[in-house]
Tab-separated table of C-alpha atoms in Angstrom:
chain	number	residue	atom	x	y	z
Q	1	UNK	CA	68.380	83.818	117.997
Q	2	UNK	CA	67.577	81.048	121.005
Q	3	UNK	CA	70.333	79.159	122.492
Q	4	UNK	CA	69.707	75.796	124.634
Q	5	UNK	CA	71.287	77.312	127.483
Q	6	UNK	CA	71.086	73.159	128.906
Q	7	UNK	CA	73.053	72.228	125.855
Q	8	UNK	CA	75.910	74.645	125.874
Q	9	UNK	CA	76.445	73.960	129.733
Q	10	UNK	CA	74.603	71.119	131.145
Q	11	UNK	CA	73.330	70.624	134.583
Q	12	UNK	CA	75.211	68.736	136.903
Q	13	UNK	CA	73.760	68.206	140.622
Q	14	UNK	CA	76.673	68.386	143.258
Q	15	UNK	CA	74.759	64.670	144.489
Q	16	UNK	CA	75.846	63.293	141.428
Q	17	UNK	CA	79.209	64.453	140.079
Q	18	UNK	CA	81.825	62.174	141.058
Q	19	UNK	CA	84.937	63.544	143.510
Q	20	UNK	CA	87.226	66.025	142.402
Q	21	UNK	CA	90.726	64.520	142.682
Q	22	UNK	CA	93.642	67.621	142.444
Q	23	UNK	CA	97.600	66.476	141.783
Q	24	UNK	CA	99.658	65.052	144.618
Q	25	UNK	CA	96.309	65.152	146.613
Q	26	UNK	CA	95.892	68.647	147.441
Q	27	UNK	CA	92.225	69.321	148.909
Q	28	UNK	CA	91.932	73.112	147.130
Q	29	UNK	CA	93.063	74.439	143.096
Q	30	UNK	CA	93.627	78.030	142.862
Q	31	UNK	CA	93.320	79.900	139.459
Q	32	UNK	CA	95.887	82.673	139.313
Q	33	UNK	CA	94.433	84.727	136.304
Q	34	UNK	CA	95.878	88.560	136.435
Q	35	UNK	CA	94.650	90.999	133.834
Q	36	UNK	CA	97.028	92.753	131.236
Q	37	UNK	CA	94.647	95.403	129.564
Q	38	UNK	CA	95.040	98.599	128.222
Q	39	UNK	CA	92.293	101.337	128.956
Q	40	UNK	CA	92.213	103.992	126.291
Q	41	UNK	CA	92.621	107.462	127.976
Q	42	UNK	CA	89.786	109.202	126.031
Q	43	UNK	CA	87.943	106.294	124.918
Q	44	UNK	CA	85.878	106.492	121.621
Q	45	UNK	CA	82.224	105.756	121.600
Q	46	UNK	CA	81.464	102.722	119.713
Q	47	UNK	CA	79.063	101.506	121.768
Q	48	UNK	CA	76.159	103.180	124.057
Q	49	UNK	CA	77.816	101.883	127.236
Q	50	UNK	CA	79.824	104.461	128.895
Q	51	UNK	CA	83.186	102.523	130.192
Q	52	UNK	CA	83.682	104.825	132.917
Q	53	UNK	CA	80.065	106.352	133.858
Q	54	UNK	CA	81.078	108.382	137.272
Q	55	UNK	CA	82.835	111.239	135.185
Q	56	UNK	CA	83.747	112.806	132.306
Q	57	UNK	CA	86.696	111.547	129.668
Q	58	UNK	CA	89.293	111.872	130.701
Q	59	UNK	CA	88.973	110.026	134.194
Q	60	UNK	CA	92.446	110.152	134.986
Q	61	UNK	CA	92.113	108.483	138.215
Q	62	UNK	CA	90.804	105.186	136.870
Q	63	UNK	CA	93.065	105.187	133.955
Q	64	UNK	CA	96.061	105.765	136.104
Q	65	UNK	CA	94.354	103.102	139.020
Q	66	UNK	CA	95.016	100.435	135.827
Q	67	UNK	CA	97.662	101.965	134.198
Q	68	UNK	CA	99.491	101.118	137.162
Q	69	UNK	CA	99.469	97.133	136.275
Q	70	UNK	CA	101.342	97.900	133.402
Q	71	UNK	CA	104.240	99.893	134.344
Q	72	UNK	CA	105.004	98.338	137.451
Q	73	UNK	CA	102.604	96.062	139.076
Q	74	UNK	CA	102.758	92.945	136.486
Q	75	UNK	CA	106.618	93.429	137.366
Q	76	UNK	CA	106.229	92.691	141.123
Q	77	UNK	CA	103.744	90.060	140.631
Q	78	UNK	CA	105.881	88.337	138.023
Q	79	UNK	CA	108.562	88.484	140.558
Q	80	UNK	CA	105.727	86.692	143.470
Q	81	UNK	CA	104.847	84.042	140.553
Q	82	UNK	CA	108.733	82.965	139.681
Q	83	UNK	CA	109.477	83.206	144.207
Q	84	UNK	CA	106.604	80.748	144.411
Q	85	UNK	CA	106.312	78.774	141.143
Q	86	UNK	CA	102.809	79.757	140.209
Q	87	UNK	CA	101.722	79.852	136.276
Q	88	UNK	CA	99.386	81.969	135.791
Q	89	UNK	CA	96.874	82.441	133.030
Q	90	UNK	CA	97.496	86.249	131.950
Q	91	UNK	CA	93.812	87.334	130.782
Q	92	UNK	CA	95.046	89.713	127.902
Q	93	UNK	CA	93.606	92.358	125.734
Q	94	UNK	CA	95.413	92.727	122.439
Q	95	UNK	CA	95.596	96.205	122.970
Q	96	UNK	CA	97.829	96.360	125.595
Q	97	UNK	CA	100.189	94.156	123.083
Q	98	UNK	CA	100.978	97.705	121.052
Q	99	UNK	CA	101.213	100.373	123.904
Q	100	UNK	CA	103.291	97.789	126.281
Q	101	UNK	CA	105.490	95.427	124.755
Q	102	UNK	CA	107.136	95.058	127.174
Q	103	UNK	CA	104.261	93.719	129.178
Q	104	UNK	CA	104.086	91.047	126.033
Q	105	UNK	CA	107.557	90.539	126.650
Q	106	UNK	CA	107.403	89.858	130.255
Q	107	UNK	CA	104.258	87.800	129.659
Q	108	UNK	CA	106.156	85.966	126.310
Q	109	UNK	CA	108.760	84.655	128.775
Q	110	UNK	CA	106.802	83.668	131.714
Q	111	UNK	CA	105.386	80.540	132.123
Q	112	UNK	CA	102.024	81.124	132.208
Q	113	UNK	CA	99.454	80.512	130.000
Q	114	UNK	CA	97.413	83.668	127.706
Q	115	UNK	CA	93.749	83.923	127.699
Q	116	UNK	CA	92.011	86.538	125.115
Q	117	UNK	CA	90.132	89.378	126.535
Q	118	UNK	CA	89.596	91.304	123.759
Q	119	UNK	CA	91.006	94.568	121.917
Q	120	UNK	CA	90.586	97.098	125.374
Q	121	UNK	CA	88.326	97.059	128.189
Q	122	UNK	CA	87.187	99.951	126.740
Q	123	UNK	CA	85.479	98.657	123.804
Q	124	UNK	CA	81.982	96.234	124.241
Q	125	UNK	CA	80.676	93.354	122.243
Q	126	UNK	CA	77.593	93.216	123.249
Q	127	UNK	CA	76.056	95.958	120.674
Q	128	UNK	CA	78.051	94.369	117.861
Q	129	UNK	CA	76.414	92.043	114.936
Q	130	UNK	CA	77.612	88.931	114.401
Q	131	UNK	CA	80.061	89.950	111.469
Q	132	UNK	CA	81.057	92.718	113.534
Q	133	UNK	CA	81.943	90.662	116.637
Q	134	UNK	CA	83.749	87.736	114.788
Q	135	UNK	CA	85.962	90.462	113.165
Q	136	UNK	CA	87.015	91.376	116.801
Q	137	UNK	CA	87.244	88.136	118.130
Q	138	UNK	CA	89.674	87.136	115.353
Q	139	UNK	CA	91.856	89.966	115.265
Q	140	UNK	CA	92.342	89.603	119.053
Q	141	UNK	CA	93.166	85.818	118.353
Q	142	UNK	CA	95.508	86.829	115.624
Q	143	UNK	CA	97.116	89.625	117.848
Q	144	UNK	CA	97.503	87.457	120.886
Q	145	UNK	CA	99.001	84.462	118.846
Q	146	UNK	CA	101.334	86.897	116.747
Q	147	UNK	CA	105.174	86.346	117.280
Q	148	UNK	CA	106.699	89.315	119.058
């Protein structure tokens, strides 16, 4: 399969795009876009790519380094995003919708915005078929849009 890389995202020179004009004038946008993912523990292997390559399965240290996020730091920086009035765009794995829904919750009642990343960051797409991959891609959808 080719893809017109030029037609999916066109170039645009710098020269020639017209100014960027941000709300009430402000000279710099920030994009506030924390992740909400589940890691599985002992991960299966679906794909040839080892998620965690420096050791074997369990790695407890990186699973616990993310686990973190979702038992207590998405609650401080939901707390930072209400203190300031930032919205953020939670990138979220559907995954992390069954082991922490309370994390759904939290994210549910913010207001932010939800962007899909998938089932876990364990699991790759890029070894998939195109059946295989649309299957994913639409359970995530369906997962992420389902009423909690």
């Amino acid at each position: 399969m080719t893809m017109d890389l030029r037609a999916r995202t066109p170039y645009s020179p710098m020269h020639g795009r017209p100014p960027i004009r941000w709300p009430g004038g402000a000279s710099l946008a920030l994009w506030v876009a924390p992740n909400a993912e589940h890691y599985e523990y002992v991960p299966a292997n679906k794909t040839s790519r080892n998620p965690w390559p420096r050791s074997p399965h369990p790695d407890v240290q990186q699973y616990s380094y993310r686990d973190y996020g979702n038992r207590q730091g998405i609650w401080r920086l939901d707390g930072l995003f209400k203190e300031f009035g930032i919205r953020p765009t939670f990138s979220v794995n559907s995954g992390m919708l069954t082991y922490y829904p309370e994390v759904a919750e939290l994210i549910a009642d913010s207001d932010g915005a939800v962007m899909g990343h998938g089932v876990y960051n364990t699991d790759y797409l890029h070894e998939l078929g195109r059946a295989d991959e649309r299957a994913v891609l639409k359970m995530t959808v369906d997962d992420i849009s389902r009423d909690r």
